[in-house]
Amino acid sequence: MGAEARAIAARAIAGVLRGASLSERLPALEERVAPRDRALLRELCHGSCRYAVRLEYWLGQLLARPLKTREYEVRALLLSGLYQLEYLRVPPHAAISESVEAARLLGKPWAVGLVNAVLRNFQRRRDALLVSAGRIDAVRHACPGWLLGRLRRAWPEQADKVLDAWLQRPAMTLRVNRRRSDIESARARLAAAGIEARPVAGAPDALRLERAAPVERLPGFAEGELSVQDTGAQFAAALLAPRDGQRVLDVCAAPGGKSGHLLERADIELTALDVDAARLARVAENLDRLGLTARLELADASLAEGAWYRCDYDRILVDAPCSATGVIQRHADIKLLRRDSDIEKLAEQQARILRNVWPRLRAGGMLLYVSCSVLPEENAEQMTRFLAEHPDAEVVPIALDGAFAAGVGSQLLPGCGPWDGFFHTLLRRRPA
Ligand SMILES: C[S@@+](CC[C@H](N)C(=O)[O-])C[C@H]1O[C@@H](n2cnc3c(N)ncnc32)[C@H](O)[C@@H]1O
C-alpha cells in the first residue's frame, strides 16, 4: 500500500526537476491515486521540493556514482524516500519497501537495488549527514545559494525568519465574501463543521484556519461565501479602495483572487485582463461562484492594444508576474523552478506592463503595484525606476501593521506575520 502514491509523487517531482510546476501537474496526477493516498501524495511532492536542496546534498553523499541526468524519476523517488525517512512519521521500513516497489511501478527494475541501498545507507549514516548538512548555509536552510544570497542582501535582519518560514507548511486563510456573509457567521458555520478559524488583525475579511481543510469541506464555499486567499493578498483591495461607480482595471487578474475581492467591496465596473486563456477561464469560474461580474479580456498588458486600452480608469491594479519568492511556503517548487537569471527578465516584464498601463490611469486616479516577491529588483527598485521616468506619478504612503519599509513601498515578509510575502506601492497620477 502506498507504492503507487510514491511512484506518482516521483512523476510529479520529476516534472519539477524538468521545469514544470506542481500546480500544473499535480491535480491530474492526484486523480490517479486512491482518495486515501492523496494527502500522502501531496505531502511527498511539496515536502520533497521544500527540502530538495538538503536532500540533493545527502543524495550526492550517498551515491557511489552520480545518476544520469535523464533519470529524473529515479532521482525524484530517491529524494522523496529521503524526505520520508527524515521528515515524515512513516515507519522507515515502509518508506524503504514502498519506495523500492515504486521503482518497479515506474518501470525501472534496475533501480530497485539502488533505491534500497541508498535509503538504508542514509539510515546508517544519518547522524553524520545531519551534522555535515548543518555546515553549509544553503544546505542548512534548504534554499538555493543564489536565492539565499539575494535574500540575505535584501533583508539581512529578517532573512533567517523567512528561511525558517520557507521550511514550514503553509497556513490556510479564507476570505469571507461580505456580500454574502460576515466574519462571525462564517466562523460559526466553520466551527459547527469542526473547523477552527480565527480573524486576522488588520485584515477585516480574513479567517485563518488552525488546520488546512479541503474546500469541499468548507461550509459556504460552493455558495460563494468563502474564497481561499492568503492574508497578504487581501490587502490589495483595501489599499486600492475603489468607490462605488468607479471604473477599475485589474491587469494581471488570473485566477481572479483580487478581482473577486475588489468586486465584493464596492459596486465597480471592473475590467479583468490576463494574457493566459486557461487562467482567464478560472477568473470566470471564480467570479461565477461568488456571484460577481466583470468584463474579462484576453490581452497582453504590455501592449497598447485591445478594447481595454481604449478606456481610462479611476483605479488600476498591477499584480505583476514575478518570481513568486514571497509565496514559496505555499509553492515549494519555486525553490527548484526559479533561476537567478529569471529575476532580471521578470523585472523587465513588470516594467513594460507598468509603462504601458500608466497612461490609462485618469489624472487623480490611483494605481497599486503588487508583487508576491521579496526581492528589491522586482519591488522597491522597480518603483524607484518607474518614478524617475514618470514625473506625473506620486507615492501615496501605505500603513500596514507588521510590514517593513522598502524604499517607496511596503514589504510583508513570510515568517514575520500571518502572511506570505507581498510588496505594495500605491501611486497617484497628478493632474496635468
Ligand atoms: C501574480 S498572478 C496574478 C494573481 C491574481 N491577481 C489574483 O489575485 O488571483 C500574475 C498573472 O499575470 C498574468 N500575466 C503575465 N504576463 C502578463 C501580461 N503581459 N499581460 C497580462 N497578464 C499577464 C499571468 O498569466 C498571471 O495570471
Short mmCIF file of C-alpha atoms and ligand atoms in Angstrom, two decimals:
data_model
loop_
_atom_site.label_atom_id
_atom_site.label_comp_id
_atom_site.label_asym_id
_atom_site.label_seq_id
_atom_site.Cartn_x
_atom_site.Cartn_y
_atom_site.Cartn_z
CA MET A 1 0.00 0.00 0.00
CA GLY A 2 1.34 3.44 -0.88
CA ALA A 3 3.80 2.34 -3.56
CA GLU A 4 1.50 3.77 -6.21
CA ALA A 5 1.31 7.16 -4.47
CA ARG A 6 5.10 7.15 -4.22
CA ALA A 7 5.50 6.33 -7.92
CA ILE A 8 3.08 9.11 -8.88
CA ALA A 9 4.82 11.52 -6.49
CA ALA A 10 8.11 10.65 -8.21
CA ARG A 11 6.50 11.52 -11.57
CA ALA A 12 5.30 14.89 -10.24
CA ILE A 13 8.64 15.73 -8.62
CA ALA A 14 10.46 14.62 -11.77
CA GLY A 15 8.25 17.10 -13.63
CA VAL A 16 9.51 19.86 -11.34
CA LEU A 17 13.13 18.75 -11.94
CA ARG A 18 12.38 19.14 -15.65
CA GLY A 19 10.88 22.61 -15.10
CA ALA A 20 7.09 22.08 -14.72
CA SER A 21 5.25 23.43 -11.69
CA LEU A 22 3.44 21.16 -9.24
CA SER A 23 0.24 23.15 -9.63
CA GLU A 24 0.31 22.34 -13.37
CA ARG A 25 0.79 18.60 -12.96
CA LEU A 26 -0.46 17.53 -9.56
CA PRO A 27 -4.24 17.92 -10.00
CA ALA A 28 -4.30 15.44 -12.92
CA LEU A 29 -1.91 13.04 -11.20
CA GLU A 30 -3.99 13.11 -8.00
CA GLU A 31 -6.90 11.61 -9.89
CA ARG A 32 -4.79 8.51 -10.46
CA VAL A 33 -4.29 7.59 -6.80
CA ALA A 34 -6.84 6.27 -4.33
CA PRO A 35 -8.51 9.10 -2.35
CA ARG A 36 -6.99 7.80 0.91
CA ASP A 37 -3.45 8.26 -0.53
CA ARG A 38 -3.92 11.79 -1.89
CA ALA A 39 -2.78 13.58 1.24
CA LEU A 40 0.39 11.44 1.23
CA LEU A 41 0.94 12.24 -2.46
CA ARG A 42 0.69 15.99 -1.83
CA GLU A 43 2.91 15.79 1.23
CA LEU A 44 5.59 13.87 -0.67
CA CYS A 45 5.58 16.35 -3.53
CA HIS A 46 5.55 19.58 -1.53
CA GLY A 47 7.85 18.29 1.21
CA SER A 48 10.45 16.89 -1.19
CA CYS A 49 10.55 20.23 -3.02
CA ARG A 50 10.70 22.18 0.26
CA TYR A 51 13.77 20.23 1.38
CA ALA A 52 15.17 19.40 -2.06
CA VAL A 53 18.44 21.33 -1.67
CA ARG A 54 19.26 19.39 1.51
CA LEU A 55 18.02 16.07 0.11
CA GLU A 56 20.12 16.55 -3.04
CA TYR A 57 23.16 17.18 -0.88
CA TRP A 58 22.58 13.94 1.02
CA LEU A 59 21.95 12.06 -2.20
CA GLY A 60 25.28 13.30 -3.52
CA GLN A 61 26.97 11.85 -0.43
CA LEU A 62 25.13 8.55 -0.67
CA LEU A 63 25.51 7.70 -4.34
CA ALA A 64 28.71 5.94 -5.33
CA ARG A 65 28.33 7.35 -8.87
CA PRO A 66 26.18 10.32 -9.95
CA LEU A 67 22.84 9.43 -11.54
CA LYS A 68 22.46 10.13 -15.24
CA THR A 69 20.71 13.47 -15.75
CA ARG A 70 17.87 11.85 -17.72
CA GLU A 71 16.93 9.63 -14.76
CA TYR A 72 14.61 12.27 -13.35
CA GLU A 73 12.09 9.82 -11.91
CA VAL A 74 14.63 7.71 -10.07
CA ARG A 75 16.23 10.86 -8.67
CA ALA A 76 12.79 12.09 -7.59
CA LEU A 77 11.99 8.74 -5.97
CA LEU A 78 15.24 8.88 -4.01
CA LEU A 79 14.58 12.45 -2.89
CA SER A 80 11.09 11.58 -1.70
CA GLY A 81 12.44 8.44 0.04
CA LEU A 82 14.96 10.55 1.95
CA TYR A 83 12.23 13.06 2.76
CA GLN A 84 10.07 10.33 4.28
CA LEU A 85 12.92 8.90 6.34
CA GLU A 86 13.89 12.25 7.84
CA TYR A 87 10.74 14.37 7.91
CA LEU A 88 7.67 12.15 7.94
CA ARG A 89 6.38 9.88 10.61
CA VAL A 90 6.22 6.97 8.17
CA PRO A 91 7.77 3.79 9.60
CA PRO A 92 11.22 3.59 7.96
CA HIS A 93 10.75 0.01 6.75
CA ALA A 94 7.54 1.11 4.94
CA ALA A 95 9.26 4.17 3.44
CA ILE A 96 12.00 1.93 2.06
CA SER A 97 9.97 -1.05 0.88
CA GLU A 98 7.26 1.09 -0.75
CA SER A 99 9.88 3.24 -2.50
CA VAL A 100 11.56 0.09 -3.78
CA GLU A 101 8.19 -1.16 -5.06
CA ALA A 102 7.56 2.25 -6.63
CA ALA A 103 10.79 1.85 -8.65
CA ARG A 104 9.22 -1.27 -10.19
CA LEU A 105 5.93 0.53 -10.85
CA LEU A 106 7.87 3.25 -12.64
CA GLY A 107 9.31 0.60 -14.95
CA LYS A 108 12.82 0.97 -13.50
CA PRO A 109 13.67 -2.53 -12.23
CA TRP A 110 17.39 -1.66 -12.50
CA ALA A 111 16.88 0.98 -9.78
CA VAL A 112 15.34 -1.39 -7.20
CA GLY A 113 18.70 -2.28 -5.62
CA LEU A 114 19.90 1.31 -5.82
CA VAL A 115 16.85 2.74 -4.04
CA ASN A 116 17.10 0.10 -1.34
CA ALA A 117 20.84 0.67 -0.85
CA VAL A 118 20.69 4.49 -0.79
CA LEU A 119 17.84 4.63 1.72
CA ARG A 120 19.36 2.01 4.03
CA ASN A 121 22.69 3.77 3.78
CA PHE A 122 21.00 7.00 4.84
CA GLN A 123 19.66 5.29 7.95
CA ARG A 124 23.16 4.09 8.85
CA ARG A 125 24.92 7.40 8.17
CA ARG A 126 22.13 9.74 9.26
CA ASP A 127 23.85 11.40 12.23
CA ALA A 128 26.98 12.33 10.30
CA LEU A 129 24.92 13.51 7.32
CA LEU A 130 22.82 15.79 9.53
CA VAL A 131 25.94 17.34 11.01
CA SER A 132 27.59 17.95 7.65
CA ALA A 133 24.37 19.45 6.22
CA GLY A 134 24.41 21.98 9.05
CA ARG A 135 27.81 23.28 7.95
CA ILE A 136 26.73 24.60 4.55
CA ASP A 137 24.42 27.63 4.64
CA ALA A 138 22.35 26.74 1.56
CA VAL A 139 22.00 23.11 2.66
CA ARG A 140 21.15 24.03 6.23
CA HIS A 141 18.32 26.24 5.03
CA ALA A 142 17.43 24.02 2.06
CA CYS A 143 17.49 27.10 -0.14
CA PRO A 144 19.33 27.53 -3.45
CA GLY A 145 22.52 29.54 -2.96
CA TRP A 146 21.55 32.32 -5.39
CA LEU A 147 18.27 32.95 -3.61
CA LEU A 148 19.84 32.77 -0.18
CA GLY A 149 22.41 35.38 -1.25
CA ARG A 150 19.75 37.72 -2.65
CA LEU A 151 17.56 37.32 0.42
CA ARG A 152 20.37 38.00 2.87
CA ARG A 153 21.46 41.10 0.92
CA ALA A 154 17.89 42.41 0.76
CA TRP A 155 16.72 41.53 4.28
CA PRO A 156 19.80 40.85 6.43
CA GLU A 157 17.92 41.04 9.72
CA GLN A 158 14.82 39.13 8.67
CA ALA A 159 16.39 36.52 6.37
CA ASP A 160 16.59 33.72 8.96
CA LYS A 161 12.91 34.10 9.83
CA VAL A 162 11.99 34.00 6.15
CA LEU A 163 14.16 30.93 5.58
CA ASP A 164 12.53 29.16 8.54
CA ALA A 165 9.08 30.03 7.21
CA TRP A 166 10.05 28.54 3.83
CA LEU A 167 10.52 25.21 5.61
CA GLN A 168 7.09 25.23 7.29
CA ARG A 169 3.83 24.00 5.85
CA PRO A 170 1.65 27.00 4.92
CA ALA A 171 -1.43 28.05 6.89
CA MET A 172 -4.74 28.29 5.08
CA THR A 173 -6.54 31.63 5.08
CA LEU A 174 -10.05 32.28 3.85
CA ARG A 175 -11.71 35.45 2.64
CA VAL A 176 -15.30 35.99 3.62
CA ASN A 177 -17.46 37.42 0.85
CA ARG A 178 -19.01 40.39 2.62
CA ARG A 179 -21.86 40.49 0.10
CA ARG A 180 -22.99 37.03 1.19
CA SER A 181 -21.80 36.57 4.77
CA ASP A 182 -19.76 38.15 7.56
CA ILE A 183 -16.80 37.07 9.65
CA GLU A 184 -18.77 35.98 12.71
CA SER A 185 -21.40 33.92 10.90
CA ALA A 186 -18.77 32.35 8.63
CA ARG A 187 -16.68 31.49 11.66
CA ALA A 188 -19.69 29.96 13.44
CA ARG A 189 -20.58 27.83 10.41
CA LEU A 190 -16.99 26.62 10.17
CA ALA A 191 -16.92 25.81 13.89
CA ALA A 192 -20.15 23.81 13.52
CA ALA A 193 -18.37 21.77 10.85
CA GLY A 194 -15.45 21.16 13.23
CA ILE A 195 -13.14 23.72 11.57
CA GLU A 196 -11.48 26.24 13.89
CA ALA A 197 -10.83 29.64 12.33
CA ARG A 198 -9.56 32.95 13.74
CA PRO A 199 -9.89 36.52 12.49
CA VAL A 200 -6.64 38.27 11.49
CA ALA A 201 -5.85 41.73 12.87
CA GLY A 202 -5.80 44.34 10.11
CA ALA A 203 -7.44 42.08 7.51
CA PRO A 204 -11.19 42.50 8.08
CA ASP A 205 -12.32 39.78 5.66
CA ALA A 206 -9.77 37.13 6.65
CA LEU A 207 -10.21 33.94 8.67
CA ARG A 208 -7.16 31.83 9.33
CA LEU A 209 -7.65 28.12 9.81
CA GLU A 210 -5.88 26.24 12.53
CA ARG A 211 -5.50 23.36 10.09
CA ALA A 212 -5.89 23.34 6.32
CA ALA A 213 -9.10 21.72 5.07
CA PRO A 214 -10.17 20.70 1.56
CA VAL A 215 -12.51 23.35 0.07
CA GLU A 216 -15.30 20.76 -0.32
CA ARG A 217 -15.45 20.59 3.46
CA LEU A 218 -15.81 24.36 3.93
CA PRO A 219 -19.46 25.25 4.57
CA GLY A 220 -20.46 28.09 2.25
CA PHE A 221 -17.56 27.65 -0.18
CA ALA A 222 -19.68 26.28 -3.04
CA GLU A 223 -22.25 29.04 -2.39
CA GLY A 224 -19.61 31.75 -2.82
CA GLU A 225 -19.48 32.85 0.81
CA LEU A 226 -15.77 31.99 1.06
CA SER A 227 -12.63 32.01 -1.03
CA VAL A 228 -9.15 30.72 -0.25
CA GLN A 229 -6.78 33.69 -0.23
CA ASP A 230 -3.68 34.42 1.82
CA THR A 231 -3.87 37.37 4.23
CA GLY A 232 -1.10 39.17 2.33
CA ALA A 233 -3.17 39.03 -0.86
CA GLN A 234 -6.17 40.52 0.93
CA PHE A 235 -4.59 43.93 1.48
CA ALA A 236 -4.69 44.94 -2.19
CA ALA A 237 -8.43 45.64 -2.37
CA ALA A 238 -8.35 47.78 0.80
CA LEU A 239 -5.28 49.73 -0.35
CA LEU A 240 -6.69 50.46 -3.81
CA ALA A 241 -10.04 51.29 -2.14
CA PRO A 242 -12.24 51.75 -5.21
CA ARG A 243 -15.51 53.60 -4.65
CA ASP A 244 -18.95 52.71 -5.99
CA GLY A 245 -19.38 53.62 -9.63
CA GLN A 246 -15.65 53.76 -10.44
CA ARG A 247 -14.06 52.10 -13.43
CA VAL A 248 -11.32 49.73 -12.35
CA LEU A 249 -8.73 47.78 -14.31
CA ASP A 250 -7.09 44.60 -12.99
CA VAL A 251 -4.30 43.94 -15.49
CA CYS A 252 -2.86 40.62 -14.32
CA ALA A 253 -6.05 39.19 -12.98
CA ALA A 254 -5.98 35.41 -13.13
CA PRO A 255 -7.13 33.36 -11.29
CA GLY A 256 -9.19 36.28 -10.03
CA GLY A 257 -8.49 36.33 -6.30
CA LYS A 258 -8.05 40.08 -6.09
CA SER A 259 -10.69 40.78 -8.78
CA GLY A 260 -13.24 38.97 -6.61
CA HIS A 261 -12.22 40.89 -3.52
CA LEU A 262 -12.46 44.26 -5.29
CA LEU A 263 -15.97 43.40 -6.50
CA GLU A 264 -17.05 42.17 -3.06
CA ARG A 265 -16.09 45.53 -1.56
CA ALA A 266 -17.62 48.04 -3.97
CA ASP A 267 -20.05 48.35 -6.89
CA ILE A 268 -17.42 48.97 -9.54
CA GLU A 269 -17.15 48.45 -13.26
CA LEU A 270 -14.24 46.03 -13.40
CA THR A 271 -12.19 45.01 -16.43
CA ALA A 272 -10.00 41.98 -15.70
CA LEU A 273 -7.20 41.12 -18.15
CA ASP A 274 -4.89 38.21 -18.39
CA VAL A 275 -2.56 37.00 -21.13
CA ASP A 276 -3.23 33.33 -20.36
CA ALA A 277 -6.54 32.00 -21.71
CA ALA A 278 -6.74 28.95 -19.41
CA ARG A 279 -6.06 31.09 -16.37
CA LEU A 280 -8.58 33.71 -17.52
CA ALA A 281 -11.22 30.96 -17.62
CA ARG A 282 -10.57 30.44 -13.92
CA VAL A 283 -11.38 34.11 -13.27
CA ALA A 284 -14.78 33.49 -14.84
CA GLU A 285 -15.35 30.37 -12.71
CA ASN A 286 -14.31 32.09 -9.50
CA LEU A 287 -16.45 35.17 -10.12
CA ASP A 288 -19.45 32.98 -11.04
CA ARG A 289 -19.15 31.13 -7.77
CA LEU A 290 -19.01 34.42 -5.88
CA GLY A 291 -22.00 35.83 -7.82
CA LEU A 292 -19.94 38.70 -9.26
CA THR A 293 -19.40 40.03 -12.75
CA ALA A 294 -16.55 41.71 -14.60
CA ARG A 295 -15.60 42.33 -18.21
CA LEU A 296 -12.92 39.72 -18.95
CA GLU A 297 -10.39 40.26 -21.69
CA LEU A 298 -7.61 38.06 -23.01
CA ALA A 299 -4.84 40.59 -23.58
CA ASP A 300 -1.17 41.33 -23.10
CA ALA A 301 -0.93 44.24 -20.67
CA SER A 302 2.45 45.23 -22.06
CA LEU A 303 0.91 46.07 -25.46
CA ALA A 304 -1.14 49.16 -26.25
CA GLU A 305 -3.95 47.24 -27.95
CA GLY A 306 -7.32 45.69 -27.18
CA ALA A 307 -10.67 47.10 -26.04
CA TRP A 308 -9.29 47.68 -22.53
CA TYR A 309 -6.76 50.14 -23.91
CA ARG A 310 -9.46 52.40 -25.34
CA CYS A 311 -10.75 53.35 -21.84
CA ASP A 312 -9.41 55.32 -18.91
CA TYR A 313 -9.67 54.08 -15.34
CA ASP A 314 -10.07 55.53 -11.84
CA ARG A 315 -8.16 52.68 -10.27
CA ILE A 316 -5.63 50.21 -11.68
CA LEU A 317 -4.28 47.09 -10.02
CA VAL A 318 -1.00 45.73 -11.37
CA ASP A 319 -0.47 42.37 -9.66
CA ALA A 320 2.61 41.72 -11.71
CA PRO A 321 4.02 38.38 -12.84
CA CYS A 322 7.02 37.89 -10.56
CA SER A 323 9.47 35.42 -9.07
CA ALA A 324 6.81 34.34 -6.52
CA THR A 325 9.56 34.17 -3.90
CA GLY A 326 7.05 35.59 -1.43
CA VAL A 327 4.83 32.53 -1.74
CA ILE A 328 7.49 29.81 -1.56
CA GLN A 329 5.90 28.42 1.60
CA ARG A 330 2.77 27.67 -0.45
CA HIS A 331 4.59 26.74 -3.67
CA ALA A 332 7.77 25.00 -2.53
CA ASP A 333 8.62 24.04 -6.12
CA ILE A 334 9.59 27.70 -6.74
CA LYS A 335 12.86 26.88 -4.98
CA LEU A 336 13.67 24.49 -7.82
CA LEU A 337 11.98 26.19 -10.73
CA ARG A 338 13.29 29.73 -10.39
CA ARG A 339 16.77 30.69 -11.63
CA ASP A 340 18.92 33.66 -10.72
CA SER A 341 18.74 34.90 -14.31
CA ASP A 342 14.90 34.98 -14.17
CA ILE A 343 14.87 37.97 -11.85
CA GLU A 344 16.19 40.47 -14.38
CA LYS A 345 13.82 39.20 -17.08
CA LEU A 346 10.84 39.41 -14.73
CA ALA A 347 11.80 42.93 -13.70
CA GLU A 348 11.86 43.95 -17.39
CA GLN A 349 8.46 42.37 -17.97
CA GLN A 350 7.00 44.18 -14.96
CA ALA A 351 8.46 47.50 -16.16
CA ARG A 352 6.93 47.00 -19.63
CA ILE A 353 3.49 46.36 -18.14
CA LEU A 354 3.70 49.34 -15.80
CA ARG A 355 4.84 51.73 -18.53
CA ASN A 356 2.10 50.57 -20.88
CA VAL A 357 -0.71 50.75 -18.36
CA TRP A 358 0.12 54.07 -16.69
CA PRO A 359 -1.31 56.35 -19.44
CA ARG A 360 -4.69 54.64 -18.99
CA LEU A 361 -4.97 55.97 -15.43
CA ARG A 362 -7.10 59.11 -15.09
CA ALA A 363 -5.50 62.18 -13.57
CA GLY A 364 -6.13 61.95 -9.83
CA GLY A 365 -6.58 58.15 -10.14
CA MET A 366 -4.59 55.56 -8.22
CA LEU A 367 -2.51 52.58 -9.30
CA LEU A 368 -1.50 49.84 -6.89
CA TYR A 369 1.59 47.83 -7.80
CA VAL A 370 1.68 44.46 -6.05
CA SER A 371 4.13 41.61 -6.27
CA CYS A 372 4.44 38.37 -4.34
CA SER A 373 8.21 38.71 -4.41
CA VAL A 374 10.62 39.50 -1.57
CA LEU A 375 13.35 40.77 -3.90
CA PRO A 376 14.01 44.52 -4.29
CA GLU A 377 14.76 44.21 -8.03
CA GLU A 378 11.07 43.46 -8.58
CA ASN A 379 9.82 45.77 -5.85
CA ALA A 380 11.42 48.92 -4.44
CA GLU A 381 13.99 49.23 -7.25
CA GLN A 382 11.27 48.73 -9.84
CA MET A 383 9.22 51.53 -8.30
CA THR A 384 12.17 53.90 -7.98
CA ARG A 385 12.93 53.48 -11.68
CA PHE A 386 9.29 53.99 -12.58
CA LEU A 387 9.04 57.19 -10.54
CA ALA A 388 12.20 58.57 -12.14
CA GLU A 389 10.62 58.08 -15.58
CA HIS A 390 7.15 59.35 -14.62
CA PRO A 391 7.10 62.82 -13.08
CA ASP A 392 3.29 62.69 -13.06
CA ALA A 393 3.38 59.81 -10.52
CA GLU A 394 3.41 60.46 -6.79
CA VAL A 395 3.62 57.97 -3.97
CA VAL A 396 0.70 57.61 -1.56
CA PRO A 397 2.02 56.39 1.81
CA ILE A 398 0.81 52.98 2.95
CA ALA A 399 0.36 51.99 6.59
CA LEU A 400 0.29 48.21 7.04
CA ASP A 401 0.97 46.98 10.55
CA GLY A 402 3.82 44.47 10.53
CA ALA A 403 5.13 45.46 7.08
CA PHE A 404 8.68 46.71 6.53
CA ALA A 405 9.50 49.97 4.78
CA ALA A 406 11.02 49.13 1.40
CA GLY A 407 12.02 52.30 -0.45
CA VAL A 408 8.80 53.80 -1.80
CA GLY A 409 6.85 50.67 -0.90
CA SER A 410 5.86 48.38 1.89
CA GLN A 411 7.03 44.78 2.24
CA LEU A 412 5.31 41.93 4.05
CA LEU A 413 7.71 39.10 4.78
CA PRO A 414 6.85 35.46 5.43
CA GLY A 415 7.74 34.38 8.95
CA CYS A 416 7.30 37.99 10.14
CA GLY A 417 3.49 37.97 10.34
CA PRO A 418 0.49 35.81 9.45
CA TRP A 419 1.03 36.15 5.69
CA ASP A 420 3.03 35.27 2.62
CA GLY A 421 5.50 37.81 1.22
CA PHE A 422 3.87 40.69 -0.66
CA PHE A 423 5.11 44.10 -1.77
CA HIS A 424 2.82 47.10 -2.31
CA THR A 425 3.33 50.59 -3.69
CA LEU A 426 0.40 52.94 -4.19
CA LEU A 427 0.77 55.69 -6.80
CA ARG A 428 -1.45 58.63 -7.66
CA ARG A 429 -1.41 60.30 -11.05
CA ARG A 430 -1.01 64.05 -10.64
CA PRO A 431 -3.41 66.19 -12.58
CA ALA A 432 -1.70 67.56 -15.72
C1 LIG B 1 0.53 37.05 -9.70
S1 LIG B 1 -0.51 36.40 -10.92
C2 LIG B 1 -1.99 37.31 -10.63
C3 LIG B 1 -2.82 36.83 -9.48
C4 LIG B 1 -4.19 37.49 -9.44
N1 LIG B 1 -4.11 38.93 -9.45
C5 LIG B 1 -5.01 37.06 -8.23
O1 LIG B 1 -5.09 37.79 -7.26
O2 LIG B 1 -5.59 35.97 -8.29
C6 LIG B 1 0.09 37.16 -12.38
C7 LIG B 1 -0.77 36.96 -13.60
O3 LIG B 1 -0.23 37.80 -14.62
C8 LIG B 1 -0.51 37.20 -15.86
N2 LIG B 1 0.37 37.86 -16.86
C9 LIG B 1 1.69 37.68 -17.07
N3 LIG B 1 2.12 38.50 -18.06
C10 LIG B 1 1.04 39.22 -18.45
C11 LIG B 1 0.84 40.21 -19.44
N4 LIG B 1 1.86 40.63 -20.21
N5 LIG B 1 -0.39 40.72 -19.60
C12 LIG B 1 -1.42 40.30 -18.83
N6 LIG B 1 -1.30 39.35 -17.89
C13 LIG B 1 -0.07 38.83 -17.70
C14 LIG B 1 -0.23 35.74 -15.61
O4 LIG B 1 -0.87 34.93 -16.57
C15 LIG B 1 -0.78 35.56 -14.20
O5 LIG B 1 -2.10 35.09 -14.24
#
